[in-house]
Amino acid sequence: FVSGRGGLVLNNKIEPDNLERIINSIKNIKEADLIITTGGASVGERDFIKTALKELNVKIFFEKVLIKPGKPMIFGMYNNTPIFSLPGNPVSALVCALIFVSIALDKLSGLPGLNPPLSQAILLKEISDNGPRETYLRAKLEVDKNSKILIKPFENQDSNMILNFANANALIVRKPYAKSSKKGDLVKFISLWQSYLVGLWIKNQNTWPEMRTKVEQNNVNLYYWRENAYKQAIWITHLYWWNSR
């Protein structure tokens, strides 16, 4: 995720659930612009990240977020270096990275650091009432014969369903306590491919002026096409997003 957005990963070390080892590992991080940890951020017996951060006198700004998946996430400052401690669950970690870490990476890369842009699509399957947390449903975008953008959430949204995330190209965004949405309703979504495109631009900044000129010649939408197993074209982003960069 980090290298895909133009960052250089200095250390990709795996530590056991041992408080002393975790503290020493963070202490030994040198010359980093951003620190990211995954796992150990919850309240289990062997979740030591928060304790380690306190031992290191990290200034913690928050230690939970009201989203699903991804509740146990910590953000703080360690010796003037921002540190994100993401959940250990891979789906939760990826959602938190997309919603929060991507902004920090963009800012460090000289970009404005905007929230992931929202687009709208026609829902293909009913969604029930939402609970108290903002929810991100893994979903699949497709285009019908009339060029309308359609979206279908996966049946199983358990946070341990990694394959669903791998097959998804969008996240449907559900506000806290949102009422149910029927088939045919417009729903808001975040394109997962936009993250890829941002990283592609950061890593190829020399080609950006030419790319932007081509984009601005299109007065309505920018279409990025990807061939899937069914040879369908997948629409993934709007021109306004490019203009906002």
Coordinates of N, CA and C in Angstrom, one line a residue:
F1 N 0.8 -1.2 0.0 CA 0.0 0.0 0.0 C 0.9 1.3 0.0
V2 N 1.9 1.3 0.8 CA 2.8 2.4 1.0 C 3.6 2.6 -0.3
S3 N 4.2 1.6 -0.8 CA 5.0 1.7 -2.0 C 4.1 2.0 -3.2
G4 N 2.9 1.5 -3.2 CA 2.0 1.8 -4.3 C 1.6 3.3 -4.4
R5 N 1.8 4.0 -3.3 CA 1.5 5.5 -3.3 C 2.8 6.3 -3.3
G6 N 3.9 5.7 -3.7 CA 5.1 6.4 -3.9 C 6.0 6.4 -2.7
G7 N 5.7 5.7 -1.6 CA 6.5 5.7 -0.4 C 7.6 4.7 -0.5
L8 N 8.6 4.9 0.3 CA 9.7 3.9 0.4 C 9.7 3.2 1.7
V9 N 9.5 1.9 1.7 CA 9.4 1.2 2.9 C 10.8 0.9 3.5
L10 N 11.1 1.4 4.6 CA 12.4 1.2 5.2 C 12.6 0.0 6.0
N11 N 11.5 -0.5 6.6 CA 11.5 -1.7 7.5 C 10.2 -2.4 7.4
N12 N 10.2 -3.6 7.1 CA 9.0 -4.4 7.1 C 9.2 -5.6 8.0
K13 N 9.5 -5.3 9.3 CA 9.8 -6.4 10.3 C 8.6 -6.9 11.0
I14 N 8.6 -8.2 11.2 CA 7.5 -8.8 12.0 C 8.0 -9.1 13.4
E15 N 7.3 -8.7 14.4 CA 7.7 -8.9 15.8 C 6.7 -9.8 16.5
P16 N 7.1 -10.6 17.4 CA 6.2 -11.5 18.2 C 5.4 -10.6 19.2
D17 N 4.3 -11.2 19.8 CA 3.5 -10.5 20.8 C 4.3 -10.4 22.1
N18 N 5.3 -9.5 22.1 CA 6.2 -9.3 23.2 C 6.4 -7.8 23.4
L19 N 6.1 -7.3 24.6 CA 6.1 -5.9 24.8 C 7.5 -5.3 24.6
E20 N 8.5 -5.9 25.2 CA 9.8 -5.4 25.1 C 10.4 -5.4 23.7
R21 N 10.1 -6.4 22.9 CA 10.5 -6.5 21.5 C 9.8 -5.4 20.7
I22 N 8.5 -5.2 21.0 CA 7.8 -4.1 20.2 C 8.4 -2.7 20.5
I23 N 8.6 -2.5 21.8 CA 9.2 -1.2 22.2 C 10.5 -0.9 21.6
N24 N 11.4 -1.9 21.6 CA 12.8 -1.8 21.0 C 12.7 -1.6 19.5
S25 N 11.7 -2.3 18.9 CA 11.6 -2.2 17.4 C 11.2 -0.8 17.0
I26 N 10.3 -0.2 17.8 CA 9.9 1.2 17.4 C 11.0 2.1 17.8
K27 N 11.7 1.9 18.9 CA 12.9 2.8 19.2 C 13.9 2.8 18.1
N28 N 14.1 1.6 17.5 CA 15.2 1.5 16.5 C 14.8 2.1 15.1
I29 N 13.6 2.6 15.0 CA 13.2 3.2 13.7 C 13.9 4.6 13.6
K30 N 14.7 4.8 12.6 CA 15.4 6.0 12.3 C 15.1 6.6 11.0
E31 N 15.0 7.9 10.9 CA 14.8 8.7 9.7 C 13.6 8.4 8.9
A32 N 12.5 8.0 9.6 CA 11.3 7.7 8.9 C 10.4 8.9 9.0
D33 N 9.6 9.2 7.9 CA 8.7 10.3 7.9 C 7.3 9.8 8.5
L34 N 7.1 8.5 8.5 CA 5.8 8.0 9.0 C 6.1 6.5 9.5
I35 N 5.4 6.2 10.6 CA 5.5 4.9 11.2 C 4.1 4.2 11.1
I36 N 4.1 3.0 10.6 CA 2.8 2.2 10.5 C 3.1 0.9 11.2
T37 N 2.2 0.5 12.1 CA 2.2 -0.8 12.7 C 0.9 -1.5 12.4
T38 N 0.8 -2.8 12.3 CA -0.4 -3.5 12.1 C -0.5 -4.6 13.2
G39 N -1.7 -4.8 13.8 CA -1.8 -5.8 14.8 C -1.5 -5.3 16.2
G40 N -2.2 -5.9 17.2 CA -1.9 -5.6 18.6 C -2.5 -4.3 19.1
A41 N -3.4 -3.7 18.3 CA -4.0 -2.4 18.7 C -5.3 -2.5 19.4
S42 N -5.8 -3.7 19.6 CA -7.1 -3.9 20.3 C -6.8 -4.1 21.8
V43 N -7.7 -4.8 22.5 CA -7.7 -4.9 24.0 C -7.5 -6.3 24.5
G44 N -7.0 -7.2 23.6 CA -6.8 -8.6 24.0 C -5.6 -8.7 24.9
E45 N -5.4 -9.9 25.5 CA -4.3 -10.1 26.4 C -2.9 -9.9 25.8
R46 N -2.8 -10.2 24.5 CA -1.5 -10.1 23.9 C -1.5 -8.9 22.9
D47 N -2.4 -7.9 23.1 CA -2.3 -6.7 22.3 C -1.5 -5.6 23.0
F48 N -0.3 -5.5 22.6 CA 0.7 -4.7 23.4 C 1.0 -3.3 22.8
I49 N 0.4 -3.0 21.6 CA 0.8 -1.8 20.9 C 0.5 -0.5 21.8
K50 N -0.7 -0.4 22.3 CA -1.0 0.8 23.1 C -0.1 1.0 24.3
T51 N 0.1 -0.1 25.0 CA 1.1 -0.1 26.1 C 2.5 0.3 25.7
A52 N 2.9 -0.2 24.5 CA 4.2 0.1 24.0 C 4.3 1.6 23.7
L53 N 3.3 2.1 23.1 CA 3.3 3.6 22.7 C 3.3 4.4 23.9
K54 N 2.6 4.1 24.9 CA 2.6 4.8 26.2 C 4.0 4.8 26.9
E55 N 4.6 3.6 26.8 CA 5.9 3.5 27.4 C 6.9 4.4 26.7
L56 N 6.7 4.6 25.4 CA 7.6 5.4 24.6 C 7.2 6.9 24.6
N57 N 6.2 7.2 25.4 CA 5.7 8.6 25.6 C 5.1 9.2 24.2
V58 N 4.5 8.3 23.5 CA 3.9 8.7 22.3 C 2.6 9.6 22.6
K59 N 2.5 10.7 22.0 CA 1.3 11.5 22.2 C 0.2 10.9 21.4
I60 N -0.8 10.3 22.0 CA -1.9 9.6 21.3 C -3.1 10.6 21.2
F61 N -3.5 10.8 19.9 CA -4.6 11.6 19.6 C -5.9 10.9 19.7
F62 N -5.9 9.7 19.2 CA -7.1 8.8 19.3 C -6.7 7.4 19.3
E63 N -7.5 6.5 19.8 CA -7.2 5.1 19.9 C -8.3 4.2 19.4
K64 N -9.4 4.8 18.9 CA -10.5 4.1 18.3 C -11.2 5.0 17.3
V65 N -11.8 4.3 16.3 CA -12.5 5.1 15.2 C -13.8 4.4 15.1
L66 N -14.8 5.2 14.8 CA -16.2 4.7 14.7 C -16.5 4.3 13.3
I67 N -15.8 3.3 12.8 CA -16.0 2.8 11.5 C -16.0 1.3 11.5
K68 N -16.6 0.7 10.5 CA -16.7 -0.8 10.4 C -16.4 -1.2 8.9
P69 N -15.4 -2.1 8.7 CA -14.5 -2.6 9.7 C -13.4 -1.6 10.1
G70 N -12.7 -1.9 11.2 CA -11.6 -1.0 11.5 C -11.6 -0.2 12.8
K71 N -12.4 -0.6 13.8 CA -12.6 0.2 15.0 C -11.3 0.4 15.8
P72 N -10.5 -0.7 16.1 CA -9.3 -0.4 16.9 C -8.1 0.1 16.1
M73 N -8.0 1.5 16.0 CA -6.9 2.1 15.3 C -6.4 3.3 16.1
I74 N -5.1 3.4 16.2 CA -4.4 4.4 17.1 C -3.6 5.3 16.2
F75 N -3.7 6.6 16.5 CA -2.9 7.6 15.8 C -2.2 8.5 16.9
G76 N -0.9 8.7 16.7 CA -0.2 9.6 17.6 C 1.1 10.1 17.0
M77 N 1.9 10.8 17.8 CA 3.2 11.4 17.4 C 4.3 10.8 18.3
Y78 N 5.3 10.3 17.6 CA 6.5 9.8 18.3 C 7.7 10.6 17.9
N79 N 8.2 11.4 18.8 CA 9.4 12.2 18.5 C 9.1 13.0 17.2
N80 N 8.0 13.6 17.1 CA 7.6 14.4 15.9 C 7.4 13.6 14.6
T81 N 7.3 12.3 14.8 CA 7.0 11.5 13.6 C 5.6 10.9 13.8
P82 N 4.7 11.1 12.9 CA 3.3 10.5 13.0 C 3.4 8.9 13.0
I83 N 2.5 8.3 13.8 CA 2.5 6.9 13.8 C 1.1 6.4 13.8
F84 N 0.8 5.5 12.9 CA -0.5 4.8 12.8 C -0.4 3.4 13.2
S85 N -1.2 3.0 14.2 CA -1.3 1.6 14.6 C -2.6 1.0 14.1
L86 N -2.6 0.2 13.0 CA -3.7 -0.3 12.4 C -4.2 -1.7 13.0
P87 N -5.4 -2.1 12.8 CA -5.9 -3.4 13.3 C -5.1 -4.5 12.7
G88 N -5.1 -5.6 13.3 CA -4.4 -6.8 12.8 C -5.2 -7.5 11.7
N89 N -6.5 -7.4 11.8 CA -7.3 -8.0 10.7 C -7.0 -7.4 9.4
P90 N -6.7 -8.2 8.4 CA -6.2 -7.6 7.1 C -7.3 -6.7 6.4
V91 N -8.5 -7.0 6.5 CA -9.6 -6.2 5.9 C -9.7 -4.9 6.6
S92 N -9.7 -5.0 7.9 CA -9.8 -3.8 8.8 C -8.6 -2.9 8.5
A93 N -7.4 -3.5 8.5 CA -6.2 -2.7 8.2 C -6.2 -2.0 6.9
L94 N -6.7 -2.7 5.9 CA -6.7 -2.1 4.5 C -7.8 -0.9 4.5
V95 N -8.9 -1.1 5.1 CA -9.9 0.0 5.1 C -9.4 1.2 5.9
C96 N -8.7 1.0 7.0 CA -8.1 2.1 7.8 C -7.0 2.8 7.0
A97 N -6.2 2.0 6.3 CA -5.2 2.5 5.4 C -5.8 3.4 4.3
L98 N -6.8 3.0 3.7 CA -7.4 3.7 2.6 C -8.1 5.0 3.1
I99 N -8.8 5.0 4.3 CA -9.5 6.1 4.8 C -8.6 7.1 5.5
F100 N -7.6 6.6 6.2 CA -6.7 7.5 7.0 C -5.3 7.6 6.6
V101 N -4.6 6.5 6.4 CA -3.2 6.5 6.1 C -2.9 7.2 4.7
S102 N -3.8 6.9 3.7 CA -3.7 7.5 2.4 C -3.6 9.0 2.4
I103 N -4.3 9.6 3.3 CA -4.2 11.1 3.4 C -2.9 11.6 3.9
A104 N -2.3 10.9 4.9 CA -1.0 11.2 5.4 C 0.1 11.0 4.3
L105 N 0.0 9.9 3.6 CA 0.9 9.6 2.5 C 0.9 10.7 1.4
D106 N -0.3 11.1 1.1 CA -0.5 12.1 0.1 C 0.1 13.4 0.5
K107 N -0.1 13.8 1.8 CA 0.4 15.0 2.3 C 2.0 15.0 2.3
L108 N 2.5 13.8 2.7 CA 4.0 13.7 2.7 C 4.6 13.7 1.3
S109 N 3.7 13.4 0.3 CA 4.2 13.4 -1.1 C 3.9 14.8 -1.8
G110 N 3.4 15.7 -1.0 CA 3.2 17.1 -1.5 C 1.8 17.3 -2.1
L111 N 0.9 16.3 -2.0 CA -0.5 16.5 -2.4 C -1.3 17.1 -1.4
P112 N -2.5 17.6 -1.7 CA -3.4 18.2 -0.7 C -3.8 17.3 0.5
G113 N -3.8 16.0 0.3 CA -4.3 15.1 1.3 C -5.8 15.2 1.5
L114 N -6.5 14.9 0.5 CA -8.0 14.9 0.5 C -8.6 13.6 0.9
N115 N -9.8 13.6 1.4 CA -10.5 12.4 1.7 C -10.7 11.7 0.4
P116 N -10.8 10.3 0.4 CA -11.1 9.6 -0.8 C -12.4 10.1 -1.4
P117 N -12.5 10.5 -2.7 CA -13.7 11.0 -3.2 C -14.8 10.0 -3.4
L118 N -16.0 10.5 -3.2 CA -17.2 9.7 -3.3 C -17.9 9.8 -4.7
S119 N -18.3 8.7 -5.2 CA -19.1 8.7 -6.4 C -20.4 8.0 -6.1
Q120 N -21.3 7.9 -7.1 CA -22.6 7.3 -6.9 C -22.9 6.2 -8.0
A121 N -23.6 5.2 -7.6 CA -23.9 4.1 -8.5 C -25.3 3.5 -8.1
I122 N -25.9 2.8 -9.0 CA -27.2 2.2 -8.8 C -27.1 0.9 -8.1
L123 N -27.7 0.7 -7.0 CA -27.6 -0.5 -6.2 C -28.4 -1.6 -6.8
L124 N -27.7 -2.8 -6.8 CA -28.3 -4.0 -7.4 C -28.9 -4.9 -6.4
K125 N -28.7 -4.6 -5.1 CA -29.1 -5.5 -4.1 C -29.5 -4.7 -2.8
E126 N -30.5 -5.1 -2.2 CA -31.0 -4.3 -1.0 C -30.0 -4.4 0.1
I127 N -29.8 -3.3 0.8 CA -28.9 -3.2 2.0 C -29.8 -2.8 3.2
S128 N -29.6 -3.5 4.3 CA -30.4 -3.3 5.5 C -29.9 -2.1 6.2
D129 N -30.7 -1.7 7.3 CA -30.4 -0.5 8.1 C -28.9 -0.7 8.7
N130 N -28.2 0.4 8.8 CA -26.9 0.4 9.3 C -26.9 0.6 10.8
G131 N -25.8 0.2 11.5 CA -25.7 0.4 12.9 C -25.0 1.7 13.2
P132 N -24.4 1.8 14.4 CA -23.9 3.1 14.9 C -22.6 3.6 14.3
R133 N -21.9 2.7 13.5 CA -20.6 3.0 13.0 C -20.7 3.2 11.4
E134 N -19.9 4.2 10.9 CA -19.9 4.3 9.5 C -19.3 3.1 8.9
T135 N -19.9 2.5 7.9 CA -19.6 1.2 7.4 C -19.2 1.2 5.9
Y136 N -18.2 0.4 5.6 CA -17.7 0.3 4.3 C -17.9 -1.1 3.8
L137 N -18.8 -1.3 2.8 CA -19.2 -2.6 2.3 C -18.4 -2.9 1.1
R138 N -17.7 -4.0 1.0 CA -17.0 -4.4 -0.2 C -18.0 -4.7 -1.3
A139 N -17.7 -4.2 -2.5 CA -18.7 -4.3 -3.5 C -18.0 -4.4 -4.9
K140 N -18.8 -4.7 -5.9 CA -18.4 -4.9 -7.3 C -19.1 -3.9 -8.2
L141 N -18.3 -3.1 -8.9 CA -18.9 -2.2 -9.9 C -19.0 -2.8 -11.2
E142 N -20.0 -2.5 -12.0 CA -20.2 -2.9 -13.4 C -20.9 -1.9 -14.2
V143 N -20.9 -2.0 -15.5 CA -21.6 -1.1 -16.4 C -22.6 -1.8 -17.2
D144 N -23.9 -1.3 -17.2 CA -24.9 -2.0 -18.0 C -24.8 -1.6 -19.5
K145 N -25.7 -2.1 -20.3 CA -25.7 -1.8 -21.7 C -26.0 -0.4 -22.1
N146 N -26.6 0.4 -21.1 CA -26.9 1.8 -21.2 C -25.9 2.7 -20.6
S147 N -24.8 2.1 -20.3 CA -23.6 2.8 -19.7 C -23.9 3.3 -18.3
K148 N -24.9 2.7 -17.6 CA -25.2 3.1 -16.2 C -24.2 2.4 -15.3
I149 N -23.8 3.0 -14.2 CA -22.9 2.4 -13.3 C -23.7 1.7 -12.2
L150 N -23.4 0.4 -12.1 CA -24.2 -0.4 -11.1 C -23.2 -0.9 -10.1
I151 N -23.7 -1.2 -8.9 CA -22.9 -1.7 -7.8 C -23.6 -2.8 -7.0
K152 N -22.9 -3.8 -6.7 CA -23.5 -4.9 -5.9 C -22.6 -5.3 -4.7
P153 N -23.1 -5.2 -3.5 CA -22.3 -5.6 -2.3 C -22.2 -7.1 -2.2
F154 N -21.1 -7.5 -1.7 CA -20.9 -9.0 -1.5 C -21.8 -9.4 -0.4
E155 N -22.2 -10.7 -0.5 CA -23.1 -11.2 0.5 C -22.5 -11.3 1.9
N156 N -21.3 -11.8 2.0 CA -20.7 -11.9 3.3 C -19.7 -10.7 3.6
Q157 N -20.0 -9.9 4.6 CA -19.2 -8.8 4.9 C -18.3 -8.9 6.1
D158 N -18.2 -10.2 6.6 CA -17.3 -10.4 7.8 C -15.9 -9.9 7.5
S159 N -15.3 -9.3 8.5 CA -14.0 -8.7 8.2 C -12.9 -9.7 8.0
N160 N -13.2 -11.0 8.2 CA -12.1 -12.0 7.9 C -12.2 -12.5 6.5
M161 N -13.2 -12.0 5.7 CA -13.3 -12.5 4.3 C -12.4 -11.7 3.4
I162 N -11.1 -12.1 3.3 CA -10.1 -11.4 2.6 C -10.4 -11.6 1.1
L163 N -10.9 -12.7 0.6 CA -11.1 -12.9 -0.8 C -12.1 -11.9 -1.3
N164 N -13.1 -11.6 -0.5 CA -14.1 -10.6 -1.0 C -13.4 -9.2 -1.2
F165 N -12.5 -8.9 -0.4 CA -11.7 -7.6 -0.6 C -10.9 -7.7 -1.9
A166 N -10.3 -8.9 -2.1 CA -9.4 -9.0 -3.3 C -10.3 -8.9 -4.6
N167 N -11.5 -9.4 -4.5 CA -12.4 -9.3 -5.7 C -13.2 -8.0 -5.8
A168 N -13.2 -7.2 -4.8 CA -13.9 -5.9 -4.8 C -13.2 -4.9 -5.6
N169 N -13.9 -3.9 -6.2 CA -13.3 -2.8 -6.8 C -13.9 -1.5 -6.3
A170 N -14.7 -1.6 -5.2 CA -15.3 -0.4 -4.6 C -15.8 -0.7 -3.2
L171 N -15.9 0.3 -2.4 CA -16.5 0.2 -1.1 C -17.8 1.1 -1.0
I172 N -18.9 0.5 -0.7 CA -20.1 1.3 -0.5 C -20.0 1.9 0.9
V173 N -20.3 3.2 1.0 CA -20.1 4.0 2.2 C -21.5 4.2 2.8
R174 N -21.7 3.7 4.1 CA -22.9 3.8 4.8 C -22.8 4.6 6.0
K175 N -23.5 5.7 6.1 CA -23.4 6.6 7.3 C -24.0 5.9 8.5
P176 N -23.6 6.3 9.7 CA -24.2 5.7 10.9 C -25.7 5.8 11.0
Y177 N -26.3 4.8 11.3 CA -27.8 4.7 11.4 C -28.5 4.9 10.1
A178 N -27.8 4.8 9.0 CA -28.5 5.0 7.7 C -29.6 3.9 7.5
K179 N -30.7 4.4 7.0 CA -31.8 3.5 6.7 C -31.5 2.6 5.6
S180 N -32.3 1.5 5.4 CA -32.0 0.5 4.4 C -32.2 1.2 3.0
S181 N -31.4 0.6 2.1 CA -31.5 1.1 0.7 C -32.0 -0.1 -0.2
K182 N -32.9 0.3 -1.1 CA -33.5 -0.7 -2.0 C -32.8 -0.9 -3.3
K183 N -33.0 -2.0 -3.9 CA -32.5 -2.2 -5.3 C -33.0 -1.1 -6.2
G184 N -32.0 -0.4 -6.9 CA -32.4 0.7 -7.7 C -32.1 2.1 -7.1
D185 N -31.8 2.1 -5.8 CA -31.4 3.3 -5.2 C -30.0 3.7 -5.5
L186 N -29.7 5.0 -5.5 CA -28.4 5.5 -5.6 C -27.6 5.4 -4.3
V187 N -26.4 4.9 -4.3 CA -25.6 4.8 -3.1 C -24.2 5.4 -3.4
K188 N -23.6 5.8 -2.4 CA -22.2 6.4 -2.5 C -21.2 5.3 -2.4
F189 N -20.1 5.5 -3.1 CA -19.0 4.5 -3.0 C -17.7 5.2 -3.2
I190 N -16.6 4.5 -2.7 CA -15.2 4.8 -3.0 C -14.7 3.8 -3.9
S191 N -14.0 4.3 -5.0 CA -13.4 3.4 -5.9 C -12.1 2.9 -5.3
L192 N -11.8 1.6 -5.3 CA -10.6 1.1 -4.8 C -9.5 1.3 -5.8
W193 N -9.8 1.5 -7.1 CA -8.8 1.7 -8.1 C -8.3 3.1 -8.1
Q194 N -9.0 4.0 -7.5 CA -8.5 5.4 -7.4 C -7.2 5.4 -6.6
S195 N -7.1 4.6 -5.5 CA -5.8 4.5 -4.8 C -4.7 4.1 -5.7
Y196 N -5.0 3.1 -6.5 CA -3.9 2.7 -7.5 C -3.5 3.8 -8.4
L197 N -4.5 4.6 -8.9 CA -4.2 5.7 -9.8 C -3.4 6.8 -9.2
V198 N -3.7 7.1 -7.9 CA -2.9 8.1 -7.2 C -1.5 7.7 -7.1
G199 N -1.3 6.4 -6.7 CA 0.1 5.9 -6.6 C 0.8 5.9 -7.9
L200 N 0.1 5.5 -8.9 CA 0.7 5.5 -10.3 C 1.2 6.9 -10.7
W201 N 0.3 7.9 -10.3 CA 0.7 9.3 -10.6 C 1.9 9.7 -9.8
I202 N 1.9 9.4 -8.5 CA 3.1 9.8 -7.6 C 4.4 9.2 -8.1
K203 N 4.3 8.0 -8.6 CA 5.5 7.3 -9.0 C 5.9 7.7 -10.4
N204 N 5.1 8.4 -11.1 CA 5.4 8.9 -12.5 C 5.0 10.3 -12.7
Q205 N 5.5 11.2 -11.8 CA 5.1 12.6 -11.8 C 5.6 13.3 -13.0
N206 N 6.6 12.8 -13.7 CA 7.1 13.5 -14.9 C 6.1 13.4 -16.0
T207 N 5.2 12.4 -16.0 CA 4.2 12.2 -17.1 C 2.9 12.9 -16.8
W208 N 2.8 13.5 -15.6 CA 1.6 14.1 -15.1 C 1.0 15.2 -16.0
P209 N 1.9 16.2 -16.5 CA 1.3 17.3 -17.3 C 0.7 16.8 -18.6
E210 N 1.3 15.8 -19.2 CA 0.7 15.2 -20.4 C -0.6 14.5 -20.1
M211 N -0.6 13.7 -19.0 CA -1.7 13.0 -18.6 C -2.9 13.9 -18.3
R212 N -2.6 15.0 -17.6 CA -3.7 15.9 -17.2 C -4.3 16.6 -18.5
T213 N -3.4 16.9 -19.4 CA -3.9 17.5 -20.7 C -4.9 16.6 -21.4
K214 N -4.6 15.3 -21.4 CA -5.5 14.4 -22.1 C -6.8 14.3 -21.3
V215 N -6.7 14.3 -20.0 CA -7.9 14.2 -19.2 C -8.8 15.4 -19.3
E216 N -8.2 16.6 -19.4 CA -9.0 17.8 -19.5 C -9.7 18.0 -20.9
Q217 N -9.3 17.2 -21.8 CA -9.9 17.2 -23.1 C -11.3 16.6 -23.1
N218 N -11.5 15.8 -22.1 CA -12.8 15.1 -21.9 C -13.6 15.9 -20.9
N219 N -14.8 16.5 -21.4 CA -15.6 17.4 -20.7 C -16.6 16.7 -19.7
V220 N -16.7 15.4 -19.7 CA -17.7 14.8 -18.9 C -17.1 13.9 -17.9
N221 N -16.5 12.7 -18.3 CA -16.0 11.7 -17.4 C -14.7 11.2 -18.0
L222 N -13.8 10.7 -17.0 CA -12.7 10.0 -17.4 C -13.0 8.5 -17.2
Y223 N -12.8 7.7 -18.1 CA -13.1 6.2 -18.0 C -11.8 5.5 -18.0
Y224 N -11.7 4.6 -17.0 CA -10.5 3.8 -17.0 C -11.0 2.3 -17.1
W225 N -10.6 1.6 -18.1 CA -11.2 0.3 -18.4 C -10.3 -0.8 -17.9
R226 N -10.9 -1.8 -17.3 CA -10.1 -3.0 -16.9 C -10.9 -4.2 -17.3
E227 N -10.2 -5.1 -18.0 CA -10.9 -6.3 -18.5 C -10.9 -7.4 -17.4
N228 N -12.2 -7.8 -16.9 CA -12.2 -8.8 -15.9 C -12.5 -10.2 -16.5
A229 N -12.8 -11.2 -15.7 CA -13.0 -12.5 -16.2 C -14.1 -12.7 -17.2
Y230 N -15.1 -11.7 -17.1 CA -16.2 -11.8 -18.0 C -16.1 -10.8 -19.2
K231 N -14.9 -10.3 -19.4 CA -14.6 -9.3 -20.5 C -15.5 -8.1 -20.4
Q232 N -15.8 -7.7 -19.2 CA -16.7 -6.5 -19.0 C -15.8 -5.3 -18.7
A233 N -16.2 -4.2 -19.2 CA -15.4 -2.9 -18.9 C -15.9 -2.3 -17.5
I234 N -15.0 -2.0 -16.7 CA -15.3 -1.5 -15.3 C -15.0 0.0 -15.3
W235 N -16.0 0.8 -15.0 CA -15.8 2.3 -14.8 C -15.3 2.5 -13.4
I236 N -14.3 3.3 -13.2 CA -13.8 3.5 -11.9 C -13.6 4.9 -11.3
T237 N -13.7 5.9 -12.1 CA -13.4 7.2 -11.5 C -14.1 8.3 -12.4
H238 N -14.2 9.5 -11.7 CA -14.8 10.7 -12.4 C -13.7 11.7 -12.7
L239 N -14.0 12.6 -13.7 CA -13.1 13.6 -14.0 C -12.9 14.6 -12.9
Y240 N -13.9 14.9 -12.1 CA -13.7 15.8 -11.0 C -12.7 15.4 -10.0
W241 N -12.4 14.1 -9.9 CA -11.4 13.7 -9.0 C -10.0 14.1 -9.5
W242 N -9.8 13.9 -10.8 CA -8.5 14.4 -11.4 C -8.3 15.9 -11.2
N243 N -9.4 16.6 -11.4 CA -9.3 18.1 -11.3 C -9.0 18.5 -9.8
S244 N -9.5 17.7 -8.9 CA -9.2 18.0 -7.5 C -7.8 17.7 -7.0
R245 N -7.1 16.9 -7.8 CA -5.7 16.6 -7.4 C -4.8 17.8 -7.6

